[in-house]
Amino acid sequence: MFFTGCTTMDSKLPLKVEKPATEREQTYSGLKNNVTPAEPGDFTPDEYPGAAFASDREISEPHTEQEIIDSALEFCQASNDFWEKGELDNAIDCLDKAYSLTLKIGNTVNPVILQEKEDLRITIAKRMLEVYSSRFTTVNGSHKAIPLVMNSHVQRAIDLFTKGREKEWFLKVYARSGKYRPAIVRELEKAGLPEELSWLPLIESGFSTVAISSARALGMWQFIASTGYKYGLNRDTWIDERMNPEKATKAAIAYLTELHQ
């Protein structure tokens, strides 16, 4: 991800040139074999949780990439409507359907669709956190900005990274996070964002400044070129600032701040 205008970050945040990381792909492979995601599944207007108050909108099975994006956005809007009415389970259900739709879009070569998919993915994650957060109340005067939720899926992922095949990778990445996370936390605090977002690079890239995905997302925060450029990350024949941990962190915080507003 998860995931601008800040002061200069701590000098202890180095730009280290490494070989392109492959751990991320190994992690996804491990997750694929051990944690089975929900299948996207088809939906009809009758299955749509917002049909009761959105009968004026007809939702049909999307076919093109743009139709999939548009349908996912409709589910996001319905989720927001449910959230405002206090119907949290329905709000979460709509977000699940929106995310399932994004899974139908593969490694598209359309840069517009790729950008919309990236924005939608972050928006869904942010909304999901907001909905879950609204379920919790303060008990002793302090609480985490993002609540910790434990269920069978979470436990399976914990076991994968602490007992399973990804344990060695996790320990290496956790150690690597010590180079960057303290400075990331300071910048998040300045921006008024939850400290927990400092762990997004662990999932996105394994805290590797040179990690690259099949969609050509690059760096610790996994920016695609167009998003990176939008948030001030330049690139040319000689440099690509998506690999600069300081500048990429500021860009990521600007991105997350904009999504939060």
GROMACS .gro file of C-alpha atoms in nm, residues 39-237:
model
  199
   39GLU     CA    1  -1.399  -1.612  -0.456
   40PRO     CA    2  -1.530  -1.306  -0.639
   41GLY     CA    3  -1.866  -1.469  -0.713
   42ASP     CA    4  -2.142  -1.335  -0.932
   43PHE     CA    5  -2.409  -1.105  -0.797
   44THR     CA    6  -2.758  -1.003  -0.897
   45PRO     CA    7  -2.970  -0.703  -0.804
   46ASP     CA    8  -3.156  -0.917  -0.547
   47GLU     CA    9  -2.828  -1.002  -0.374
   48TYR     CA   10  -2.727  -0.641  -0.351
   49PRO     CA   11  -2.766  -0.530   0.015
   50GLY     CA   12  -2.864  -0.179  -0.088
   51ALA     CA   13  -3.149  -0.285  -0.314
   52ALA     CA   14  -3.408  -0.179  -0.057
   53PHE     CA   15  -3.309   0.187  -0.076
   54ALA     CA   16  -3.146   0.192  -0.418
   55SER     CA   17  -3.420   0.034  -0.626
   56ASP     CA   18  -3.382   0.309  -0.882
   57ARG     CA   19  -3.040   0.171  -0.976
   58GLU     CA   20  -3.017  -0.145  -1.181
   59ILE     CA   21  -2.701  -0.345  -1.118
   60SER     CA   22  -2.613  -0.594  -1.389
   61GLU     CA   23  -2.323  -0.833  -1.419
   62PRO     CA   24  -2.020  -0.630  -1.534
   63HIS     CA   25  -1.819  -0.751  -1.831
   64THR     CA   26  -1.565  -0.488  -1.931
   65GLU     CA   27  -1.289  -0.364  -1.702
   66GLN     CA   28  -1.454  -0.022  -1.677
   67GLU     CA   29  -1.790  -0.180  -1.590
   68ILE     CA   30  -1.619  -0.378  -1.313
   69ILE     CA   31  -1.465  -0.059  -1.173
   70ASP     CA   32  -1.800   0.123  -1.191
   71SER     CA   33  -1.983  -0.162  -1.017
   72ALA     CA   34  -1.721  -0.175  -0.743
   73LEU     CA   35  -1.762   0.200  -0.689
   74GLU     CA   36  -2.138   0.149  -0.653
   75PHE     CA   37  -2.078  -0.106  -0.380
   76CYS     CA   38  -1.842   0.140  -0.206
   77GLN     CA   39  -2.113   0.406  -0.214
   78ALA     CA   40  -2.371   0.160  -0.083
   79SER     CA   41  -2.131   0.065   0.195
   80ASN     CA   42  -2.099   0.429   0.293
   81ASP     CA   43  -2.479   0.464   0.299
   82PHE     CA   44  -2.511   0.160   0.525
   83TRP     CA   45  -2.234   0.289   0.750
   84GLU     CA   46  -2.408   0.621   0.800
   85LYS     CA   47  -2.726   0.431   0.894
   86GLY     CA   48  -2.533   0.220   1.146
   87GLU     CA   49  -2.578  -0.105   0.951
   88LEU     CA   50  -2.215  -0.214   0.983
   89ASP     CA   51  -2.253  -0.576   0.871
   90ASN     CA   52  -2.416  -0.465   0.546
   91ALA     CA   53  -2.147  -0.199   0.503
   92ILE     CA   54  -1.874  -0.462   0.534
   93ASP     CA   55  -2.060  -0.696   0.299
   94CYS     CA   56  -2.068  -0.426   0.030
   95LEU     CA   57  -1.695  -0.364   0.069
   96ASP     CA   58  -1.627  -0.737   0.039
   97LYS     CA   59  -1.823  -0.743  -0.288
   98ALA     CA   60  -1.637  -0.435  -0.414
   99TYR     CA   61  -1.302  -0.598  -0.339
  100SER     CA   62  -1.411  -0.925  -0.502
  101LEU     CA   63  -1.488  -0.731  -0.819
  102THR     CA   64  -1.140  -0.578  -0.829
  103LEU     CA   65  -0.996  -0.930  -0.826
  104LYS     CA   66  -1.157  -0.986  -1.166
  105ILE     CA   67  -0.923  -0.727  -1.317
  106GLY     CA   68  -0.593  -0.894  -1.395
  107ASN     CA   69  -0.266  -0.735  -1.503
  108THR     CA   70  -0.431  -0.491  -1.740
  109VAL     CA   71  -0.224  -0.293  -1.989
  110ASN     CA   72  -0.469  -0.002  -1.972
  111PRO     CA   73  -0.296   0.265  -1.759
  112VAL     CA   74  -0.626   0.437  -1.676
  113ILE     CA   75  -0.785   0.116  -1.548
  114LEU     CA   76  -0.465   0.029  -1.361
  115GLN     CA   77  -0.473   0.366  -1.182
  116GLU     CA   78  -0.845   0.337  -1.102
  117LYS     CA   79  -0.793  -0.014  -0.967
  118GLU     CA   80  -0.507   0.103  -0.746
  119ASP     CA   81  -0.710   0.396  -0.610
  120LEU     CA   82  -1.010   0.173  -0.550
  121ARG     CA   83  -0.804  -0.089  -0.368
  122ILE     CA   84  -0.672   0.171  -0.124
  123THR     CA   85  -1.016   0.327  -0.082
  124ILE     CA   86  -1.173  -0.009   0.004
  125ALA     CA   87  -0.901  -0.084   0.259
  126LYS     CA   88  -0.945   0.258   0.421
  127ARG     CA   89  -1.324   0.224   0.435
  128MET     CA   90  -1.296  -0.124   0.583
  129LEU     CA   91  -1.073   0.008   0.861
  130GLU     CA   92  -1.314   0.293   0.929
  131VAL     CA   93  -1.612   0.059   0.955
  132TYR     CA   94  -1.429  -0.181   1.185
  133SER     CA   95  -1.302   0.109   1.396
  134SER     CA   96  -1.656   0.237   1.446
  135ARG     CA   97  -1.746  -0.092   1.614
  136PHE     CA   98  -1.506  -0.024   1.900
  137THR     CA   99  -1.538   0.214   2.195
  138THR     CA  100  -1.268   0.347   2.425
  139VAL     CA  101  -1.239   0.140   2.742
  140ASN     CA  102  -0.959   0.301   2.940
  141GLY     CA  103  -0.911   0.635   2.772
  142SER     CA  104  -0.677   0.511   2.501
  143HIS     CA  105  -0.709   0.276   2.207
  144LYS     CA  106  -0.539   0.195   1.883
  145ALA     CA  107  -0.645   0.402   1.583
  146ILE     CA  108  -0.689   0.077   1.393
  147PRO     CA  109  -0.844  -0.201   1.607
  148LEU     CA  110  -0.692  -0.547   1.620
  149VAL     CA  111  -0.937  -0.807   1.493
  150MET     CA  112  -0.881  -1.178   1.555
  151ASN     CA  113  -1.055  -1.445   1.352
  152SER     CA  114  -0.967  -1.770   1.177
  153HIS     CA  115  -0.826  -1.591   0.871
  154VAL     CA  116  -0.601  -1.372   1.083
  155GLN     CA  117  -0.486  -1.671   1.289
  156ARG     CA  118  -0.404  -1.864   0.972
  157ALA     CA  119  -0.189  -1.576   0.848
  158ILE     CA  120  -0.015  -1.547   1.187
  159ASP     CA  121   0.064  -1.917   1.182
  160LEU     CA  122   0.196  -1.891   0.827
  161PHE     CA  123   0.448  -1.621   0.923
  162THR     CA  124   0.543  -1.752   1.267
  163LYS     CA  125   0.532  -2.129   1.222
  164GLY     CA  126   0.491  -2.200   0.853
  165ARG     CA  127   0.697  -2.172   0.539
  166GLU     CA  128   0.716  -1.790   0.552
  167LYS     CA  129   0.872  -1.772   0.899
  168GLU     CA  130   1.229  -1.721   0.771
  169TRP     CA  131   1.115  -1.453   0.527
  170PHE     CA  132   0.916  -1.275   0.797
  171LEU     CA  133   1.209  -1.266   1.040
  172LYS     CA  134   1.437  -1.120   0.772
  173VAL     CA  135   1.181  -0.857   0.671
  174TYR     CA  136   1.101  -0.769   1.033
  175ALA     CA  137   1.471  -0.705   1.095
  176ARG     CA  138   1.490  -0.492   0.781
  177SER     CA  139   1.194  -0.282   0.898
  178GLY     CA  140   1.412  -0.142   1.176
  179LYS     CA  141   1.600   0.070   0.919
  180TYR     CA  142   1.291   0.256   0.806
  181ARG     CA  143   0.995   0.218   1.041
  182PRO     CA  144   1.098   0.468   1.317
  183ALA     CA  145   1.121   0.750   1.062
  184ILE     CA  146   0.796   0.639   0.897
  185VAL     CA  147   0.619   0.647   1.234
  186ARG     CA  148   0.742   1.002   1.300
  187GLU     CA  149   0.608   1.119   0.963
  188LEU     CA  150   0.274   0.947   1.023
  189GLU     CA  151   0.243   1.120   1.359
  190LYS     CA  152   0.311   1.457   1.198
  191ALA     CA  153   0.037   1.389   0.944
  192GLY     CA  154  -0.209   1.270   1.209
  193LEU     CA  155  -0.234   0.920   1.061
  194PRO     CA  156  -0.244   0.590   1.255
  195GLU     CA  157   0.094   0.448   1.351
  196GLU     CA  158  -0.018   0.104   1.235
  197LEU     CA  159   0.012   0.222   0.874
  198SER     CA  160   0.388   0.201   0.919
  199TRP     CA  161   0.354  -0.173   0.863
  200LEU     CA  162   0.207  -0.138   0.514
  201PRO     CA  163   0.552  -0.168   0.349
  202LEU     CA  164   0.596  -0.509   0.510
  203ILE     CA  165   0.306  -0.644   0.305
  204GLU     CA  166   0.366  -0.425   0.000
  205SER     CA  167   0.737  -0.489  -0.046
  206GLY     CA  168   0.895  -0.654   0.255
  207PHE     CA  169   1.047  -0.309   0.331
  208SER     CA  170   1.262  -0.347   0.019
  209THR     CA  171   1.341  -0.024  -0.166
  210VAL     CA  172   1.385  -0.209  -0.496
  211ALA     CA  173   1.091  -0.451  -0.485
  212ILE     CA  174   0.901  -0.457  -0.814
  213SER     CA  175   0.566  -0.622  -0.890
  214SER     CA  176   0.431  -0.774  -1.209
  215ALA     CA  177   0.227  -0.453  -1.252
  216ARG     CA  178   0.555  -0.253  -1.244
  217ALA     CA  179   0.482  -0.107  -0.901
  218LEU     CA  180   0.820  -0.020  -0.752
  219GLY     CA  181   0.985   0.058  -0.422
  220MET     CA  182   0.906   0.017  -0.054
  221TRP     CA  183   0.556   0.166  -0.096
  222GLN     CA  184   0.489   0.000  -0.435
  223PHE     CA  185   0.393   0.306  -0.638
  224ILE     CA  186   0.304   0.261  -1.001
  225ALA     CA  187   0.468   0.526  -1.218
  226SER     CA  188   0.163   0.749  -1.267
  227THR     CA  189   0.072   0.760  -0.897
  228GLY     CA  190   0.432   0.825  -0.801
  229TYR     CA  191   0.454   1.114  -1.046
  230LYS     CA  192   0.128   1.258  -0.910
  231TYR     CA  193   0.280   1.273  -0.562
  232GLY     CA  194   0.615   1.417  -0.664
  233LEU     CA  195   0.826   1.110  -0.735
  234ASN     CA  196   1.032   1.179  -1.046
  235ARG     CA  197   1.208   0.931  -1.269
  236ASP     CA  198   1.435   0.945  -1.570
  237THR     CA  199   1.711   0.741  -1.728
   0.00000   0.00000   0.00000
